[in-house]
PDB file of C-alpha atoms in Angstrom:
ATOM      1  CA  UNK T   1       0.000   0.000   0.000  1.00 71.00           C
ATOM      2  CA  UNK T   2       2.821   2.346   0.827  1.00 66.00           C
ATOM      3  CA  UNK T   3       4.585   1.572  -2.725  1.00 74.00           C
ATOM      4  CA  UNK T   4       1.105   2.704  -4.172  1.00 75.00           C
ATOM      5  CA  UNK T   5       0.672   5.720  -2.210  1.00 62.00           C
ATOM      6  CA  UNK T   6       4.325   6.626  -3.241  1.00 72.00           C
ATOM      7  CA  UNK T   7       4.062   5.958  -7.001  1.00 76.00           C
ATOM      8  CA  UNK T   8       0.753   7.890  -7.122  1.00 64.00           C
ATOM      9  CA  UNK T   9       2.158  11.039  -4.994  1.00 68.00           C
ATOM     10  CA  UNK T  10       5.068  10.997  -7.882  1.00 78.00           C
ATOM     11  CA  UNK T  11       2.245  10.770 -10.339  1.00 82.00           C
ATOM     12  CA  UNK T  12       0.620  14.055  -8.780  1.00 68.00           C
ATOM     13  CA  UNK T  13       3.980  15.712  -8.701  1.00 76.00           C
ATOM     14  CA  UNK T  14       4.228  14.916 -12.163  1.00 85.00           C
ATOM     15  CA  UNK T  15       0.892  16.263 -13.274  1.00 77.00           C
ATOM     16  CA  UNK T  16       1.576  19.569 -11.431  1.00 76.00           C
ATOM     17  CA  UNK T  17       4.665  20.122 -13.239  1.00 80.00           C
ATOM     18  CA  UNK T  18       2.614  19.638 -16.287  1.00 80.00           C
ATOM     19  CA  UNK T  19       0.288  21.687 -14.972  1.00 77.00           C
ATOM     20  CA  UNK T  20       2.956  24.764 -14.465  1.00 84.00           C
ATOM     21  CA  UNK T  21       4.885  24.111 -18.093  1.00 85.00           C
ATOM     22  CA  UNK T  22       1.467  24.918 -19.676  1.00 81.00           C
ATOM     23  CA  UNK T  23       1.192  27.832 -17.196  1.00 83.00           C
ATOM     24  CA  UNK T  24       4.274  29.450 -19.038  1.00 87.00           C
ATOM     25  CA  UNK T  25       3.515  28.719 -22.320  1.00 84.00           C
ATOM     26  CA  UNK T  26       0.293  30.315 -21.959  1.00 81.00           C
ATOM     27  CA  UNK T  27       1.964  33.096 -20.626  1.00 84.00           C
ATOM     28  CA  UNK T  28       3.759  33.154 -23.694  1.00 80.00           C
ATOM     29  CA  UNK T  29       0.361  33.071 -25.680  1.00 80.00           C
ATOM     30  CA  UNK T  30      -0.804  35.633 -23.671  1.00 85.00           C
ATOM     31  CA  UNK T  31       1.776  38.083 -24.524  1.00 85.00           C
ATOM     32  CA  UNK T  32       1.637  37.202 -28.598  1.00 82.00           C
ATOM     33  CA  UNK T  33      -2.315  37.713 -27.817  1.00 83.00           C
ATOM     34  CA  UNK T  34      -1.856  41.310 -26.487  1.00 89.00           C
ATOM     35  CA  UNK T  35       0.328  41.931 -28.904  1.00 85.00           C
ATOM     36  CA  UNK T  36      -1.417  40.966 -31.743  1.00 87.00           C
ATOM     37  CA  UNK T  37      -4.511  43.441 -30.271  1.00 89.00           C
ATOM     38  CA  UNK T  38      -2.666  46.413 -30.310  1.00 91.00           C
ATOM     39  CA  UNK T  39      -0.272  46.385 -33.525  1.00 90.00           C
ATOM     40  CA  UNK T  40      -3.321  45.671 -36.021  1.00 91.00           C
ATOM     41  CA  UNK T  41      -2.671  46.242 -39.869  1.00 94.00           C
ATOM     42  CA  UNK T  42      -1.570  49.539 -40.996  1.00 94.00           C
ATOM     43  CA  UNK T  43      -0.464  50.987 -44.921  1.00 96.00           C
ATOM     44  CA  UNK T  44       3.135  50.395 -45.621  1.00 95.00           C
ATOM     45  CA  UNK T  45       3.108  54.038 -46.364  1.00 90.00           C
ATOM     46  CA  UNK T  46       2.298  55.279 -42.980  1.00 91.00           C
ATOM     47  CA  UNK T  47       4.983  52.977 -41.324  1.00 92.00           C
ATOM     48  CA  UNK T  48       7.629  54.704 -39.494  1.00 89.00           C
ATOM     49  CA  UNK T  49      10.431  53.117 -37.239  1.00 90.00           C
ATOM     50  CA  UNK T  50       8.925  50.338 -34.338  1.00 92.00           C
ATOM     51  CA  UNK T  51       6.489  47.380 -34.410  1.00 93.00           C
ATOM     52  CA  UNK T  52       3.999  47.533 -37.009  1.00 95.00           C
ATOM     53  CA  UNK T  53       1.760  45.259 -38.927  1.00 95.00           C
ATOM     54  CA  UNK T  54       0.421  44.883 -42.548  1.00 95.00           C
ATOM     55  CA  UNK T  55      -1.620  42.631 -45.047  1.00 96.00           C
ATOM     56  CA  UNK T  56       0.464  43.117 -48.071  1.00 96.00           C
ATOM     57  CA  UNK T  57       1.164  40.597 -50.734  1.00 97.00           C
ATOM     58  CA  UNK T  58       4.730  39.807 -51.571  1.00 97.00           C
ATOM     59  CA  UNK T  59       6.834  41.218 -54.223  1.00 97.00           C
ATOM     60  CA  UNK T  60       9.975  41.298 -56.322  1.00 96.00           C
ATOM     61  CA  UNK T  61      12.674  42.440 -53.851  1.00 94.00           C
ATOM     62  CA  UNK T  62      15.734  44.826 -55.417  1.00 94.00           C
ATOM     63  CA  UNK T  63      17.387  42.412 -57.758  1.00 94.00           C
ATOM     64  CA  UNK T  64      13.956  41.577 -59.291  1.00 95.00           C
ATOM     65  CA  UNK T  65      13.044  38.332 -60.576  1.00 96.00           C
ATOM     66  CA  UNK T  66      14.448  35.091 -59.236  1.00 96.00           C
ATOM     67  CA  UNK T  67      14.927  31.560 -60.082  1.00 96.00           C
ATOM     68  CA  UNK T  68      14.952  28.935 -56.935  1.00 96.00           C
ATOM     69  CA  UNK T  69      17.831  26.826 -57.897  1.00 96.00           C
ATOM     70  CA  UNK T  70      16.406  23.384 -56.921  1.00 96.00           C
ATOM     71  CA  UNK T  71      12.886  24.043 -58.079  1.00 95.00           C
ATOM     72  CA  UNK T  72      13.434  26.469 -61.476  1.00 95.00           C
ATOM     73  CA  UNK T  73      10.134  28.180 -60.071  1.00 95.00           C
ATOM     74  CA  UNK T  74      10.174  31.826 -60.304  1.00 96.00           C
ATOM     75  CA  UNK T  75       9.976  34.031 -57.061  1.00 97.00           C
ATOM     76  CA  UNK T  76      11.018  36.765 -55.236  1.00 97.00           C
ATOM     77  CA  UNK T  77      13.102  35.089 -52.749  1.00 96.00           C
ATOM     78  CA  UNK T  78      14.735  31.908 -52.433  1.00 95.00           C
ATOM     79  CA  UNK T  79      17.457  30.344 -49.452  1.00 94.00           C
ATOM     80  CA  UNK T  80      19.506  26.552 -50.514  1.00 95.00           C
ATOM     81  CA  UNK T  81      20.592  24.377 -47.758  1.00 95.00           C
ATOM     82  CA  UNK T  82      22.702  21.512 -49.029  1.00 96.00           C
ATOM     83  CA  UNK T  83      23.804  18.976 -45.847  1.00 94.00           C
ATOM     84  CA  UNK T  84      25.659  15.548 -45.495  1.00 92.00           C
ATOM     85  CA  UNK T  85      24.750  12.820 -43.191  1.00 89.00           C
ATOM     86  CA  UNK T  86      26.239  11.651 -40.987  1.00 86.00           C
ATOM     87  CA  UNK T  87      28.662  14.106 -39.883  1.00 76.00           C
ATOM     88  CA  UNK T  88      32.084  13.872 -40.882  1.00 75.00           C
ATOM     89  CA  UNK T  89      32.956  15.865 -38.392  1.00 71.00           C
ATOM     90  CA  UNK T  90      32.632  14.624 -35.108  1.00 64.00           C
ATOM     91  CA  UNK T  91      30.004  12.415 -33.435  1.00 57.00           C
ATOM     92  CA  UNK T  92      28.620  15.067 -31.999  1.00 58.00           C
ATOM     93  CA  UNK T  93      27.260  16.514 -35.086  1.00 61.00           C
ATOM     94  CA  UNK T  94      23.848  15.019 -37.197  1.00 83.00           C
ATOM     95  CA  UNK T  95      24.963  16.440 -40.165  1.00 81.00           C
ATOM     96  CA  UNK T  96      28.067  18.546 -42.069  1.00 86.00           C
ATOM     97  CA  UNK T  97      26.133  21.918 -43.372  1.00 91.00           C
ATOM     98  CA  UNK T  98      28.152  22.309 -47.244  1.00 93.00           C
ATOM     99  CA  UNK T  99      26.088  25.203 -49.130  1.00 94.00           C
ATOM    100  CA  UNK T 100      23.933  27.579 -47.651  1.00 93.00           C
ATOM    101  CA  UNK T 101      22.996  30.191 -50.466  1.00 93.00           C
ATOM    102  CA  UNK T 102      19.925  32.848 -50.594  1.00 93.00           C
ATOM    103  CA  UNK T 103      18.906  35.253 -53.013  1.00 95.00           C
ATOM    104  CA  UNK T 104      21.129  38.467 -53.396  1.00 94.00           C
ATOM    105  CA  UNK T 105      18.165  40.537 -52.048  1.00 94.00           C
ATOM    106  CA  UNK T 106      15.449  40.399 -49.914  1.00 94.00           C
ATOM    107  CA  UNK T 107      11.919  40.272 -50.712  1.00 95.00           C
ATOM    108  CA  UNK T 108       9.213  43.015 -50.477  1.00 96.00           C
ATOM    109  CA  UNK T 109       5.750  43.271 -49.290  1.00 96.00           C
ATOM    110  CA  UNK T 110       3.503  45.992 -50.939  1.00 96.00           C
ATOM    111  CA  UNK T 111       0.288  47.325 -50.751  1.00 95.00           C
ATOM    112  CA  UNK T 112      -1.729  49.960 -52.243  1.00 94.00           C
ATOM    113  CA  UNK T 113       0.425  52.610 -50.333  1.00 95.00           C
ATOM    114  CA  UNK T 114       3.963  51.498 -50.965  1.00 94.00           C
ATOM    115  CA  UNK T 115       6.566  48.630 -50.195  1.00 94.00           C
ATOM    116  CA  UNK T 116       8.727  47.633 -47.959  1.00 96.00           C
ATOM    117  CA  UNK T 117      12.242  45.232 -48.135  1.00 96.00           C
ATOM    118  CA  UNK T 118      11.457  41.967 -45.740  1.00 95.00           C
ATOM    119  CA  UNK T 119      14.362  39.886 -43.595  1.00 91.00           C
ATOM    120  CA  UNK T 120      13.630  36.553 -44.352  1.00 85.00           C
ATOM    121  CA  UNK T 121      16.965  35.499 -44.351  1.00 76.00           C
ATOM    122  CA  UNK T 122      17.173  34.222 -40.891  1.00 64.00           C
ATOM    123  CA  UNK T 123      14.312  31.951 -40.540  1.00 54.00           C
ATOM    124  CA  UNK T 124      14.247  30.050 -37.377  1.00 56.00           C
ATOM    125  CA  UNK T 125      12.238  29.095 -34.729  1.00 54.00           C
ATOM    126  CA  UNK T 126      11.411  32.456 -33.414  1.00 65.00           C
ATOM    127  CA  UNK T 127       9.303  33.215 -37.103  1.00 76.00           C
ATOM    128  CA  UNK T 128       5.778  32.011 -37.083  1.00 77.00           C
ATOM    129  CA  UNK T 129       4.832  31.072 -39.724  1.00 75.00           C
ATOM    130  CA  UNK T 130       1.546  28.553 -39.361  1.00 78.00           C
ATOM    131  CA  UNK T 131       0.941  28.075 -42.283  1.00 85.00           C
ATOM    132  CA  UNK T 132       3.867  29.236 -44.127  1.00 86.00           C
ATOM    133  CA  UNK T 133       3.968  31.649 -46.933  1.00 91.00           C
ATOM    134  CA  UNK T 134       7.506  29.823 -48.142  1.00 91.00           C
ATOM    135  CA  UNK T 135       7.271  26.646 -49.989  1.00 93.00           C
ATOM    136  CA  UNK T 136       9.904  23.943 -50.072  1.00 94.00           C
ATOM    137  CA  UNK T 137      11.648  21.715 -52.251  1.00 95.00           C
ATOM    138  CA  UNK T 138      14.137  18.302 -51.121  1.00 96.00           C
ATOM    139  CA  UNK T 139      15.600  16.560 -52.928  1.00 96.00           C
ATOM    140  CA  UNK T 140      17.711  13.399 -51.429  1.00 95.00           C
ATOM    141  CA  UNK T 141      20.607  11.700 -53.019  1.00 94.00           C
ATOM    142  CA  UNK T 142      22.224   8.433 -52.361  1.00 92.00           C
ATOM    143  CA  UNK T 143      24.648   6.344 -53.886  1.00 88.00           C
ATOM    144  CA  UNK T 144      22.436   3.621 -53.548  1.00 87.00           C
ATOM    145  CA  UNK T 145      19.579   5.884 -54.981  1.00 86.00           C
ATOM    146  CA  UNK T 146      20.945   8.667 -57.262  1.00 88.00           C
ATOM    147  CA  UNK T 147      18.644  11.365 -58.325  1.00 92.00           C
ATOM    148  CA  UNK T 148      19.317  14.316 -60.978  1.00 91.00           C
ATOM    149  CA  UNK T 149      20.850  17.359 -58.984  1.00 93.00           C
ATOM    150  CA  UNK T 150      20.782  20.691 -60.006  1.00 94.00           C
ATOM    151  CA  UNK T 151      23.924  22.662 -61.017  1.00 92.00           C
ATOM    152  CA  UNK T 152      23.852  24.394 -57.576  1.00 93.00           C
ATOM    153  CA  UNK T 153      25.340  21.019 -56.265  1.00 93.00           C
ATOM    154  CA  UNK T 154      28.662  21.248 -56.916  1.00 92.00           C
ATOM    155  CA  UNK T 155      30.345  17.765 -58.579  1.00 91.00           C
ATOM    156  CA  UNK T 156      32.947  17.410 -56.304  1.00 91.00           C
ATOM    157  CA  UNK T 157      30.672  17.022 -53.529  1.00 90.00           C
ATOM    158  CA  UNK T 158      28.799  14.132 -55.200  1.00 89.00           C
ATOM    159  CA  UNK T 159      32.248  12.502 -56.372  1.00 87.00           C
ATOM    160  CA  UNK T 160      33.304  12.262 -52.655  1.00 86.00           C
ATOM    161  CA  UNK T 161      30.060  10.830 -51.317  1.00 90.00           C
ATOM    162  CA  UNK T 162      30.817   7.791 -49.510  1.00 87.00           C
ATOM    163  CA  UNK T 163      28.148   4.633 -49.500  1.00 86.00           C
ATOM    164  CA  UNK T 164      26.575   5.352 -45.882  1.00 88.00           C
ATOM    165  CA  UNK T 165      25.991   9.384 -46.355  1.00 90.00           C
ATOM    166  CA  UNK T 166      23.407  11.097 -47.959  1.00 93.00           C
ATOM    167  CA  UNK T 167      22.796  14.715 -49.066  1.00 94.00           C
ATOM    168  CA  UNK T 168      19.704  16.767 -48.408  1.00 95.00           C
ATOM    169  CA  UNK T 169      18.846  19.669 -50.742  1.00 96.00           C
ATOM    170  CA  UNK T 170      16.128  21.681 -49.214  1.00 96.00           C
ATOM    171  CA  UNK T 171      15.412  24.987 -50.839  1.00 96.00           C
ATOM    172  CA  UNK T 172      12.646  27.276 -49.340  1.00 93.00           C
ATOM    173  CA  UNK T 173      11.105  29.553 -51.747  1.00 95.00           C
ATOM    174  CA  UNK T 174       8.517  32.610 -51.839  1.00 95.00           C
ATOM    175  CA  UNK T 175       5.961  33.030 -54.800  1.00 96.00           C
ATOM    176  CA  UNK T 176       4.921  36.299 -55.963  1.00 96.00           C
ATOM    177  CA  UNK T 177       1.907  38.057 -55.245  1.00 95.00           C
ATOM    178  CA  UNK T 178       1.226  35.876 -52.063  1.00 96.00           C
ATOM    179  CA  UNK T 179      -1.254  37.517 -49.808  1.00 96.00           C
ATOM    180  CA  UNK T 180       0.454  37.641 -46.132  1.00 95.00           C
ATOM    181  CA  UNK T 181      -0.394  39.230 -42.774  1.00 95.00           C
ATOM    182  CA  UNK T 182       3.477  40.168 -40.902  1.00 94.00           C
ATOM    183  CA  UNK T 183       3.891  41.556 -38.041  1.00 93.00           C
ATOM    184  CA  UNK T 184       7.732  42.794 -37.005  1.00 92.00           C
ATOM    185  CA  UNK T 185       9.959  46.038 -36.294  1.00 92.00           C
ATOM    186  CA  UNK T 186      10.518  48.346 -39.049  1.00 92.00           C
ATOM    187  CA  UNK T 187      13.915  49.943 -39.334  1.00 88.00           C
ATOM    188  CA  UNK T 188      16.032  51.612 -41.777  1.00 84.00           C
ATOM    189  CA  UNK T 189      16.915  48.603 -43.919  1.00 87.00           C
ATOM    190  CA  UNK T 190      13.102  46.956 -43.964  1.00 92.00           C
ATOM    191  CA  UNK T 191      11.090  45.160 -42.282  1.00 94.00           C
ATOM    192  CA  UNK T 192      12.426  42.306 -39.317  1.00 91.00           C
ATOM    193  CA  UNK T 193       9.590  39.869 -39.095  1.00 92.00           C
ATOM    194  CA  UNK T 194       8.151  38.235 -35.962  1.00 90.00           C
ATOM    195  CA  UNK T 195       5.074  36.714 -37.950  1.00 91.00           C
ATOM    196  CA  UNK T 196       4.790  36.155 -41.603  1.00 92.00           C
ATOM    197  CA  UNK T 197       1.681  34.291 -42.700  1.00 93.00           C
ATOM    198  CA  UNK T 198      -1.162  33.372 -45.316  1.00 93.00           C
ATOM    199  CA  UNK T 199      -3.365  33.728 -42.469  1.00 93.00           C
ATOM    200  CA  UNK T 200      -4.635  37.283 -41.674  1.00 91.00           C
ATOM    201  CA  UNK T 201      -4.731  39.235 -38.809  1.00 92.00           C
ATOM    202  CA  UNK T 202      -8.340  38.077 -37.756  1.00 89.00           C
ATOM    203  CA  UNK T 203      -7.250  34.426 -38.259  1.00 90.00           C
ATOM    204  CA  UNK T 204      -4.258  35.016 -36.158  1.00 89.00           C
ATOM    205  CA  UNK T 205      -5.537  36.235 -33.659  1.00 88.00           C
ATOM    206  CA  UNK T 206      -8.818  33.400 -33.500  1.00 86.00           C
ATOM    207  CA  UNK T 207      -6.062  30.815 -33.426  1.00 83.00           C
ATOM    208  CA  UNK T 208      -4.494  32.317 -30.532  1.00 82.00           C
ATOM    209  CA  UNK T 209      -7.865  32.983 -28.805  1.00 81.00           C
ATOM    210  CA  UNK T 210      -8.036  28.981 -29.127  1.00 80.00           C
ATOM    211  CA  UNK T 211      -4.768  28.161 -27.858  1.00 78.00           C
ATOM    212  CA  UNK T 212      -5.541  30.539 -25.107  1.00 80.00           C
ATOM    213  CA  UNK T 213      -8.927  28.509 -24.446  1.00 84.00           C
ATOM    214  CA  UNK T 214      -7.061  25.474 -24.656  1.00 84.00           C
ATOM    215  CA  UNK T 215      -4.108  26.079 -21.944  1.00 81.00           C
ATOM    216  CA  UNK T 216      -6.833  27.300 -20.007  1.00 86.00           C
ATOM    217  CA  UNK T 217      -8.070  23.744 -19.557  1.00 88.00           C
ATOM    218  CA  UNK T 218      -5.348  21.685 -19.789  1.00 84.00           C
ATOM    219  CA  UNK T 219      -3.575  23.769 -16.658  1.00 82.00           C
ATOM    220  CA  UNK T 220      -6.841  23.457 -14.816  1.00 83.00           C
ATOM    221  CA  UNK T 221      -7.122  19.851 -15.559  1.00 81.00           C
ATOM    222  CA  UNK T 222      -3.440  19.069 -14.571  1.00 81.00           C
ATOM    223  CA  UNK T 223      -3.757  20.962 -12.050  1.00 77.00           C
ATOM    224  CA  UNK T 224      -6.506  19.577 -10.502  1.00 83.00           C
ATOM    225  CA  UNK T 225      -5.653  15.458 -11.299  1.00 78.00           C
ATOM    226  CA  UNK T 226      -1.823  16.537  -9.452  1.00 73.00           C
ATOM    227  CA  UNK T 227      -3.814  18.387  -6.584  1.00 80.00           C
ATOM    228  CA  UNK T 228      -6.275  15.338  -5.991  1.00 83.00           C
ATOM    229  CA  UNK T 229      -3.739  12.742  -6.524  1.00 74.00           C
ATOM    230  CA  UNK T 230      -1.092  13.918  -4.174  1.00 70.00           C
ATOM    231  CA  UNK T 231      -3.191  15.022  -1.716  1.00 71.00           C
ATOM    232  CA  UNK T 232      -4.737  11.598  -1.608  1.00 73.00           C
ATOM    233  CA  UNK T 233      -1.107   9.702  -1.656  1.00 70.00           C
ATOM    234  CA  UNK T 234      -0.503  12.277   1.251  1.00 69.00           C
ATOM    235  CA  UNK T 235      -3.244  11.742   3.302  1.00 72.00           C
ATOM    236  CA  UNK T 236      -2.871   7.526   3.132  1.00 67.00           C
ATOM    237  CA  UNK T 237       0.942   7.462   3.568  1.00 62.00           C
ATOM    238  CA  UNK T 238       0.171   9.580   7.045  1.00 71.00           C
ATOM    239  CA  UNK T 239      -2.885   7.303   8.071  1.00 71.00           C
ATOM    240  CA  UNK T 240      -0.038   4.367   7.282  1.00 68.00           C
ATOM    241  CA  UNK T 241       2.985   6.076   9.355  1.00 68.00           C
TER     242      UNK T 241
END
């Protein structure tokens, strides 16, 4: 009975650190939330220097029209990773990064009001982008299984592939004319993105309304089951002491 009461306290313990991880990630939502309600859409024309927000579509950047080098699509923007794997380099490492290539200009947004140059040259995970205005091309080559690869791939790379590795070319690409809500800082150079999205504003914000809605319960009902639960274990490992 005592084992019992101890595995189920741990249980509890368990569910009310569940219970407090969702706590800060709805914090988290909370913030984008607020956020979101106060920079709402405004023309590109109007912007000035700070956070702002637009619904724009996207547009040829500076250099104008571009190619994707994996794909052959046109676009206004384009960024190549090429990677081995396994590492070569040390066991530590998943994969060996060997070409990493993006267009020579950003991309624009534009509305009826003007346009605006857009950073999306460091995408990672602080972008969101759900569901993404980039689309995305691999291709995978093995020795085993060997593929046509574009002239981006340079030859000696394929030459030196040995039997167990395989390369990964991933190329992430944006269309023109792609209607987008973004939300960032604008600043002397363009615009740094927080969001960039085919959903707008109002969608945004409904899906964030849900998440909030959804943390809601979930740190209630961990909560709760890790109160209960623990308290319970509690209560019969005294009445056994």
């Amino acid at each position: 009975m005592v084992t019992i009461a101890t595995i189920g306290f741990c249980l509890g313990a368990l569910l009310l650190g569940g219970a407090a991880v969702f706590l800060l990630l709805h914090l988290g939502t909370i913030r984008e939330a607020r956020t979101l309600r106060r920079v709402t859409p405004s023309p590109i024309g109007s912007w000035g220097r700070g956070r702002v927000a637009a619904q724009a579509r996207t547009e040829y950047g500076t250099a104008g029209p571009q190619v994707g080098p994996v794909s052959g699509e046109d676009c206004v923007w384009y960024h190549v990773r090429l990677t081995r794997e396994p590492s070569r380099r040390s066991s530590d490492d998943s994969h060996d990064l060997l070409l990493d290539i993006s267009a020579p200009a950003w991309p624009a947004i534009a509305d009826a009001t003007g346009r605006v140059p857009v950073d999306l040259d460091r995408l990672d995970g602080r972008l969101r982008a759900d569901p993404a205005a980039v689309e995305t091309t691999t291709v995978v080559y093995r020795r085993s299984a060997p593929v046509p690869l574009p002239a981006v791939v340079p030859p000696d790379i394929v030459d030196g592939l040995k039997k167990n590795e395989v390369l990964e070319l991933t190329e992430a690409r944006l269309s023109r004319g792609v209607e987008v809500f973004t939300l960032g800082r604008a600043g002397g150079e363009g615009l740094a993105p927080v969001w960039f999205t085919t959903h707008t504003h109002a969608e945004v914000l409904a899906a964030r309304a849900d998440d909030l809605g959804l943390g809601r319960r979930l740190i209630v009902g961990f909560g709760l089951a890790g109160l209960l639960l623990a308290g319970a274990s509690v209560a019969v490992l005294l009445a056994l002491s």
